[in-house]
Amino acid sequence: DQQVKQNSPSLSVQEGRISILNCDYTNSMFDYFLWYKKYPAEGPTFLISISSIKDKNEDGRFTVFLNKSAKHLSLHIVPSQPGDSAVYFCAASEPNAGKSTFGDGTTLTVKP
Amino acid sequence: DVKVTQSSRYLVKRTGEKVFLECVQDMDHENMFWYRQDPGLGLRLIYFSYDVKMKEKGDIPEGYSVSREKKERFSLILESASTNQTSMYLCASSRWGGFGGYTFGSGTRLTVV
């Protein structure tokens, strides 16, 4: 039973436009959500997170939205840049658990 | 610059060999993790550790063991390597509670022939 799902394996957008990456979860105990970015031949790097007490968190061009009732979160990248092309992983964890459950990833391609 | 260092970027081992993957972090993090990444399967947790000499099984521990004798070092051991253990192995560390996310190493691409 996959508790964190990223239903779109890939996404392609034009440079300057908005990229929206989606993630759904099934475990209602999750209270902390994270996004990671991964380039080929490198480990993932932490991008942005959100606690369940919030519904939005911004960091520069990156915004994460959380809809707890729908068990859904999304990552918005505005404006998208070619350097944003990477695999994006959604992750979630239970209170004070430390360990995260990851989705399968979405490959974002930003075309110049 | 804080980091997680994995001892090898690429390894080729024979079926049946005992394989050691080493990971060291310099951030004084309590938590350390081993994941494997396979196409279409995302990141799957093998083992994790909350403290020295403590270990917990993840989602796919079969065929693996771990050792954490020092806070900064977390080793993954493949007792008898098999071809289905060919994968990218990622080590990570985090603070207690996981806030601020994981810091990952660059990964070890293991091929078992």
CSV table of N, CA, C and O in Angstrom, one decimal, chain B residues 16-107:
chain,number,residue,atom,x,y,z
B,16,GLY,N,27.0,-13.4,-4.4
B,16,GLY,CA,27.5,-14.1,-3.2
B,16,GLY,C,28.5,-13.4,-2.4
B,16,GLY,O,28.7,-13.8,-1.2
B,17,GLU,N,29.1,-12.3,-2.9
B,17,GLU,CA,30.0,-11.5,-2.1
B,17,GLU,C,29.3,-10.8,-1.0
B,17,GLU,O,28.2,-10.4,-1.1
B,18,LYS,N,30.1,-10.5,0.1
B,18,LYS,CA,29.6,-9.7,1.2
B,18,LYS,C,30.1,-8.3,0.8
B,18,LYS,O,31.2,-8.0,0.5
B,19,VAL,N,29.1,-7.3,0.9
B,19,VAL,CA,29.4,-6.0,0.4
B,19,VAL,C,29.1,-5.0,1.5
B,19,VAL,O,28.1,-5.1,2.2
B,20,PHE,N,30.0,-4.0,1.7
B,20,PHE,CA,29.9,-3.0,2.7
B,20,PHE,C,29.8,-1.6,2.0
B,20,PHE,O,30.7,-1.3,1.2
B,21,LEU,N,28.7,-0.9,2.4
B,21,LEU,CA,28.6,0.5,1.9
B,21,LEU,C,28.7,1.4,3.1
B,21,LEU,O,27.9,1.2,4.1
B,22,GLU,N,29.6,2.3,3.0
B,22,GLU,CA,29.9,3.2,4.2
B,22,GLU,C,29.3,4.6,4.0
B,22,GLU,O,29.4,5.1,2.9
B,23,CYS,N,28.9,5.2,5.1
B,23,CYS,CA,28.3,6.5,5.0
B,23,CYS,C,28.8,7.3,6.3
B,23,CYS,O,28.7,6.8,7.4
B,24,VAL,N,29.2,8.5,6.1
B,24,VAL,CA,29.7,9.3,7.2
B,24,VAL,C,29.1,10.7,7.0
B,24,VAL,O,29.0,11.3,5.9
B,25,GLN,N,28.6,11.3,8.2
B,25,GLN,CA,28.0,12.6,8.2
B,25,GLN,C,28.7,13.5,9.2
B,25,GLN,O,29.1,13.0,10.2
B,26,ASP,N,28.8,14.8,8.9
B,26,ASP,CA,29.6,15.7,9.7
B,26,ASP,C,28.7,16.7,10.4
B,26,ASP,O,29.2,17.8,10.8
B,27,MET,N,27.4,16.4,10.5
B,27,MET,CA,26.5,17.4,11.0
B,27,MET,C,26.0,17.1,12.4
B,27,MET,O,25.1,17.8,12.9
B,28,ASP,N,26.5,16.1,13.0
B,28,ASP,CA,26.1,15.7,14.4
B,28,ASP,C,24.6,15.3,14.4
B,28,ASP,O,23.9,15.5,15.4
B,29,HIS,N,24.1,14.8,13.3
B,29,HIS,CA,22.7,14.4,13.2
B,29,HIS,C,22.4,13.1,14.0
B,29,HIS,O,23.3,12.2,14.0
B,30,GLU,N,21.3,13.0,14.6
B,30,GLU,CA,20.9,11.8,15.3
B,30,GLU,C,20.5,10.7,14.4
B,30,GLU,O,20.8,9.5,14.6
B,31,ASN,N,19.7,11.1,13.4
B,31,ASN,CA,19.1,10.1,12.5
B,31,ASN,C,19.9,9.8,11.3
B,31,ASN,O,20.5,10.7,10.6
B,32,MET,N,20.0,8.5,10.9
B,32,MET,CA,20.7,8.2,9.6
B,32,MET,C,19.8,7.1,8.9
B,32,MET,O,19.2,6.3,9.6
B,33,PHE,N,19.9,7.1,7.6
B,33,PHE,CA,19.0,6.2,6.8
B,33,PHE,C,19.8,5.7,5.6
B,33,PHE,O,20.7,6.3,5.1
B,34,TRP,N,19.3,4.5,5.2
B,34,TRP,CA,19.7,3.9,3.9
B,34,TRP,C,18.5,3.7,3.1
B,34,TRP,O,17.5,3.0,3.5
B,35,TYR,N,18.5,4.2,1.9
B,35,TYR,CA,17.4,4.0,0.9
B,35,TYR,C,18.1,3.4,-0.4
B,35,TYR,O,19.2,3.6,-0.6
B,36,ARG,N,17.2,2.8,-1.2
B,36,ARG,CA,17.6,2.4,-2.5
B,36,ARG,C,16.6,3.0,-3.5
B,36,ARG,O,15.4,3.2,-3.2
B,37,GLN,N,17.2,3.4,-4.6
B,37,GLN,CA,16.3,4.0,-5.7
B,37,GLN,C,16.4,3.2,-6.9
B,37,GLN,O,17.4,2.9,-7.4
B,38,ASP,N,15.2,2.8,-7.4
B,38,ASP,CA,15.1,2.0,-8.6
B,38,ASP,C,14.1,2.7,-9.5
B,38,ASP,O,13.1,3.3,-9.0
B,39,PRO,N,14.3,2.6,-10.8
B,39,PRO,CA,13.3,3.3,-11.8
B,39,PRO,C,11.9,2.8,-11.5
B,39,PRO,O,11.6,1.6,-11.4
B,40,GLY,N,11.0,3.8,-11.4
B,40,GLY,CA,9.6,3.5,-11.2
B,40,GLY,C,9.2,3.2,-9.8
B,40,GLY,O,8.0,3.0,-9.6
B,41,LEU,N,10.2,3.0,-8.9
B,41,LEU,CA,9.8,2.6,-7.6
B,41,LEU,C,10.2,3.7,-6.5
B,41,LEU,O,10.0,3.4,-5.3
B,42,GLY,N,10.7,4.8,-7.0
B,42,GLY,CA,11.1,5.8,-6.0
B,42,GLY,C,12.2,5.5,-5.1
B,42,GLY,O,13.1,4.7,-5.4
B,43,LEU,N,12.1,6.0,-3.9
B,43,LEU,CA,13.0,5.8,-2.8
B,43,LEU,C,12.4,4.9,-1.8
B,43,LEU,O,11.4,5.2,-1.2
B,44,ARG,N,13.0,3.7,-1.6
B,44,ARG,CA,12.5,2.8,-0.6
B,44,ARG,C,13.5,2.6,0.6
B,44,ARG,O,14.7,2.4,0.4
B,45,LEU,N,12.9,2.7,1.8
B,45,LEU,CA,13.7,2.7,3.0
B,45,LEU,C,14.2,1.3,3.3
B,45,LEU,O,13.3,0.4,3.5
B,46,ILE,N,15.5,1.1,3.5
B,46,ILE,CA,16.0,-0.2,3.9
B,46,ILE,C,16.1,-0.4,5.4
B,46,ILE,O,15.6,-1.3,6.0
B,47,TYR,N,16.9,0.5,6.0
B,47,TYR,CA,17.1,0.6,7.4
B,47,TYR,C,17.3,2.0,7.9
B,47,TYR,O,17.7,2.8,7.1
B,48,PHE,N,17.0,2.3,9.1
B,48,PHE,CA,17.4,3.6,9.7
B,48,PHE,C,17.8,3.4,11.1
B,48,PHE,O,17.6,2.4,11.8
B,49,SER,N,18.4,4.5,11.7
B,49,SER,CA,18.9,4.5,13.0
B,49,SER,C,18.7,5.8,13.7
B,49,SER,O,19.0,6.9,13.1
B,50,TYR,N,18.2,5.8,14.9
B,50,TYR,CA,18.0,7.0,15.6
B,50,TYR,C,19.1,7.4,16.6
B,50,TYR,O,19.1,8.4,17.2
B,51,ASP,N,20.0,6.4,16.8
B,51,ASP,CA,21.1,6.7,17.7
B,51,ASP,C,22.1,5.6,17.6
B,51,ASP,O,21.9,4.6,16.9
B,52,VAL,N,23.2,5.8,18.2
B,52,VAL,CA,24.3,4.8,18.1
B,52,VAL,C,23.8,3.5,18.6
B,52,VAL,O,23.1,3.4,19.6
B,53,LYS,N,24.2,2.4,17.9
B,53,LYS,CA,23.9,1.0,18.2
B,53,LYS,C,22.4,0.7,18.1
B,53,LYS,O,22.0,-0.4,18.4
B,54,MET,N,21.6,1.7,17.6
B,54,MET,CA,20.2,1.4,17.4
B,54,MET,C,19.9,1.3,16.0
B,54,MET,O,20.4,2.1,15.1
B,55,LYS,N,19.0,0.4,15.6
B,55,LYS,CA,18.6,0.3,14.2
B,55,LYS,C,17.1,-0.2,14.1
B,55,LYS,O,16.6,-0.8,15.1
B,56,GLU,N,16.5,0.2,13.1
B,56,GLU,CA,15.1,-0.1,12.8
B,56,GLU,C,15.0,-0.6,11.4
B,56,GLU,O,15.6,0.0,10.5
B,57,LYS,N,14.2,-1.6,11.2
B,57,LYS,CA,13.9,-2.0,9.8
B,57,LYS,C,13.0,-1.0,9.1
B,57,LYS,O,12.1,-0.5,9.7
B,58,GLY,N,13.3,-0.9,7.8
B,58,GLY,CA,12.5,-0.1,6.9
B,58,GLY,C,11.5,-0.9,6.2
B,58,GLY,O,11.1,-2.0,6.7
B,59,ASP,N,11.2,-0.6,5.0
B,59,ASP,CA,10.2,-1.3,4.2
B,59,ASP,C,10.8,-2.5,3.5
B,59,ASP,O,10.0,-3.4,3.2
B,60,ILE,N,12.1,-2.5,3.2
B,60,ILE,CA,12.7,-3.6,2.4
B,60,ILE,C,14.0,-4.1,3.0
B,60,ILE,O,15.0,-4.0,2.4
B,61,PRO,N,14.0,-4.6,4.3
B,61,PRO,CA,15.2,-4.9,4.9
B,61,PRO,C,15.9,-6.3,4.5
B,61,PRO,O,17.0,-6.5,4.9
B,62,GLU,N,15.1,-7.1,3.8
B,62,GLU,CA,15.5,-8.5,3.6
B,62,GLU,C,16.8,-8.5,2.7
B,62,GLU,O,16.9,-7.8,1.7
B,63,GLY,N,17.8,-9.2,3.2
B,63,GLY,CA,19.1,-9.3,2.5
B,63,GLY,C,20.1,-8.3,2.9
B,63,GLY,O,21.2,-8.3,2.4
B,64,TYR,N,19.7,-7.4,3.8
B,64,TYR,CA,20.6,-6.3,4.3
B,64,TYR,C,20.7,-6.3,5.8
B,64,TYR,O,19.8,-6.8,6.5
B,65,SER,N,21.8,-5.8,6.3
B,65,SER,CA,21.9,-5.5,7.7
B,65,SER,C,22.7,-4.1,7.8
B,65,SER,O,23.2,-3.6,6.8
B,66,VAL,N,22.7,-3.6,9.0
B,66,VAL,CA,23.4,-2.3,9.2
B,66,VAL,C,24.2,-2.3,10.5
B,66,VAL,O,24.0,-3.2,11.3
B,67,SER,N,25.0,-1.3,10.6
B,67,SER,CA,25.8,-1.1,11.8
B,67,SER,C,26.0,0.3,12.0
B,67,SER,O,26.3,1.1,11.1
B,68,ARG,N,25.8,0.7,13.3
B,68,ARG,CA,26.1,2.1,13.7
B,68,ARG,C,26.8,2.1,15.0
B,68,ARG,O,26.2,2.2,16.1
B,69,GLU,N,28.1,2.0,14.9
B,69,GLU,CA,29.0,2.0,16.1
B,69,GLU,C,29.3,3.4,16.6
B,69,GLU,O,29.6,3.6,17.8
B,70,LYS,N,29.3,4.4,15.7
B,70,LYS,CA,29.6,5.8,16.0
B,70,LYS,C,28.5,6.6,15.4
B,70,LYS,O,27.9,6.3,14.4
B,71,LYS,N,28.3,7.8,16.1
B,71,LYS,CA,27.1,8.6,15.7
B,71,LYS,C,27.3,9.1,14.2
B,71,LYS,O,26.3,9.2,13.5
B,72,GLU,N,28.5,9.3,13.8
B,72,GLU,CA,28.7,9.9,12.4
B,72,GLU,C,28.7,8.8,11.3
B,72,GLU,O,28.7,9.2,10.1
B,73,ARG,N,28.7,7.6,11.6
B,73,ARG,CA,28.9,6.5,10.6
B,73,ARG,C,27.8,5.5,10.6
B,73,ARG,O,27.4,5.0,11.7
B,74,PHE,N,27.3,5.2,9.4
B,74,PHE,CA,26.2,4.2,9.3
B,74,PHE,C,26.5,3.4,8.1
B,74,PHE,O,26.6,3.8,7.0
B,75,SER,N,26.7,2.1,8.4
B,75,SER,CA,27.2,1.1,7.3
B,75,SER,C,26.0,0.2,6.9
B,75,SER,O,25.3,-0.3,7.7
B,76,LEU,N,25.9,0.0,5.6
B,76,LEU,CA,24.9,-1.0,5.1
B,76,LEU,C,25.7,-2.2,4.6
B,76,LEU,O,26.7,-2.0,3.9
B,77,ILE,N,25.2,-3.4,5.0
B,77,ILE,CA,25.9,-4.6,4.6
B,77,ILE,C,25.0,-5.5,3.8
B,77,ILE,O,23.8,-5.7,4.2
B,78,LEU,N,25.4,-5.9,2.7
B,78,LEU,CA,24.7,-6.9,1.9
B,78,LEU,C,25.4,-8.3,2.2
B,78,LEU,O,26.6,-8.5,1.9
B,79,GLU,N,24.7,-9.1,2.9
B,79,GLU,CA,25.3,-10.3,3.5
B,79,GLU,C,25.8,-11.2,2.4
B,79,GLU,O,26.9,-11.8,2.5
B,80,SER,N,25.0,-11.4,1.3
B,80,SER,CA,25.4,-12.2,0.2
B,80,SER,C,24.7,-11.6,-1.0
B,80,SER,O,23.5,-11.8,-1.3
B,81,ALA,N,25.5,-10.8,-1.8
B,81,ALA,CA,24.9,-10.0,-2.8
B,81,ALA,C,24.2,-10.8,-3.9
B,81,ALA,O,24.7,-11.9,-4.3
B,82,SER,N,23.1,-10.3,-4.4
B,82,SER,CA,22.4,-10.9,-5.4
B,82,SER,C,22.1,-9.9,-6.5
B,82,SER,O,22.1,-8.7,-6.3
B,83,THR,N,21.8,-10.4,-7.7
B,83,THR,CA,21.6,-9.5,-8.9
B,83,THR,C,20.4,-8.5,-8.6
B,83,THR,O,20.5,-7.4,-9.2
B,84,ASN,N,19.4,-9.0,-7.9
B,84,ASN,CA,18.3,-8.0,-7.6
B,84,ASN,C,18.6,-6.9,-6.6
B,84,ASN,O,17.8,-6.1,-6.3
B,85,GLN,N,19.9,-6.9,-6.1
B,85,GLN,CA,20.3,-5.8,-5.3
B,85,GLN,C,21.1,-4.8,-6.1
B,85,GLN,O,21.6,-3.8,-5.5
B,86,THR,N,21.2,-5.0,-7.4
B,86,THR,CA,21.7,-4.0,-8.2
B,86,THR,C,20.8,-2.7,-8.2
B,86,THR,O,19.7,-2.8,-8.5
B,87,SER,N,21.4,-1.6,-7.8
B,87,SER,CA,20.6,-0.4,-7.5
B,87,SER,C,21.5,0.8,-7.2
B,87,SER,O,22.7,0.7,-7.1
B,88,MET,N,20.8,1.9,-7.1
B,88,MET,CA,21.4,3.1,-6.5
B,88,MET,C,21.1,3.2,-5.0
B,88,MET,O,19.9,3.1,-4.6
B,89,TYR,N,22.1,3.2,-4.2
B,89,TYR,CA,22.0,3.3,-2.7
B,89,TYR,C,22.3,4.7,-2.2
B,89,TYR,O,23.3,5.3,-2.5
B,90,LEU,N,21.3,5.2,-1.5
B,90,LEU,CA,21.4,6.6,-1.0
B,90,LEU,C,21.4,6.6,0.6
B,90,LEU,O,20.5,6.0,1.2
B,91,CYS,N,22.4,7.2,1.1
B,91,CYS,CA,22.5,7.4,2.6
B,91,CYS,C,22.0,8.8,2.9
B,91,CYS,O,22.2,9.7,2.1
B,92,ALA,N,21.4,9.0,4.0
B,92,ALA,CA,20.9,10.3,4.4
B,92,ALA,C,21.0,10.5,5.9
B,92,ALA,O,21.0,9.5,6.7
B,93,SER,N,21.0,11.7,6.4
B,93,SER,CA,20.9,12.0,7.8
B,93,SER,C,20.0,13.1,8.1
B,93,SER,O,19.7,13.9,7.2
B,94,SER,N,19.5,13.2,9.3
B,94,SER,CA,18.6,14.3,9.7
B,94,SER,C,18.7,14.5,11.2
B,94,SER,O,19.2,13.7,11.9
B,95,ARG,N,18.2,15.7,11.6
B,95,ARG,CA,18.1,16.0,13.0
B,95,ARG,C,17.0,15.1,13.6
B,95,ARG,O,16.1,14.6,12.9
B,96,TRP,N,17.0,15.0,14.9
B,96,TRP,CA,15.9,14.3,15.6
B,96,TRP,C,14.6,15.0,15.2
B,96,TRP,O,14.4,16.2,15.2
B,97,GLY,N,13.6,14.2,14.8
B,97,GLY,CA,12.3,14.6,14.4
B,97,GLY,C,12.2,14.9,12.9
B,97,GLY,O,11.1,15.0,12.4
B,98,GLY,N,13.3,15.0,12.3
B,98,GLY,CA,13.4,15.1,10.8
B,98,GLY,C,13.1,16.5,10.3
B,98,GLY,O,13.0,16.7,9.1
B,99,PHE,N,12.9,17.5,11.2
B,99,PHE,CA,12.6,18.9,10.7
B,99,PHE,C,13.8,19.4,10.0
B,99,PHE,O,15.0,19.3,10.4
B,100,GLY,N,13.5,20.1,8.8
B,100,GLY,CA,14.6,20.6,8.0
B,100,GLY,C,15.0,19.6,6.9
B,100,GLY,O,15.8,19.9,6.1
B,101,GLY,N,14.4,18.4,7.0
B,101,GLY,CA,14.6,17.5,5.9
B,101,GLY,C,15.9,16.7,6.1
B,101,GLY,O,16.7,16.8,7.0
B,102,TYR,N,16.1,15.8,5.1
B,102,TYR,CA,17.3,15.0,5.1
B,102,TYR,C,18.4,15.7,4.3
B,102,TYR,O,18.1,16.4,3.4
B,103,THR,N,19.6,15.3,4.7
B,103,THR,CA,20.8,15.6,3.8
B,103,THR,C,21.2,14.3,3.2
B,103,THR,O,21.5,13.4,4.0
B,104,PHE,N,21.2,14.2,1.9
B,104,PHE,CA,21.6,13.0,1.3
B,104,PHE,C,23.0,13.0,0.8
B,104,PHE,O,23.6,14.0,0.5
B,105,GLY,N,23.6,11.8,0.7
B,105,GLY,CA,24.9,11.6,0.1
B,105,GLY,C,24.7,11.6,-1.4
B,105,GLY,O,23.5,11.6,-1.9
B,106,SER,N,25.8,11.5,-2.2
B,106,SER,CA,25.7,11.5,-3.6
B,106,SER,C,25.3,10.1,-4.2
B,106,SER,O,25.0,10.0,-5.4
B,107,GLY,N,25.2,9.1,-3.4
B,107,GLY,CA,24.8,7.8,-3.8
B,107,GLY,C,25.9,6.9,-4.2
B,107,GLY,O,27.0,7.3,-4.6
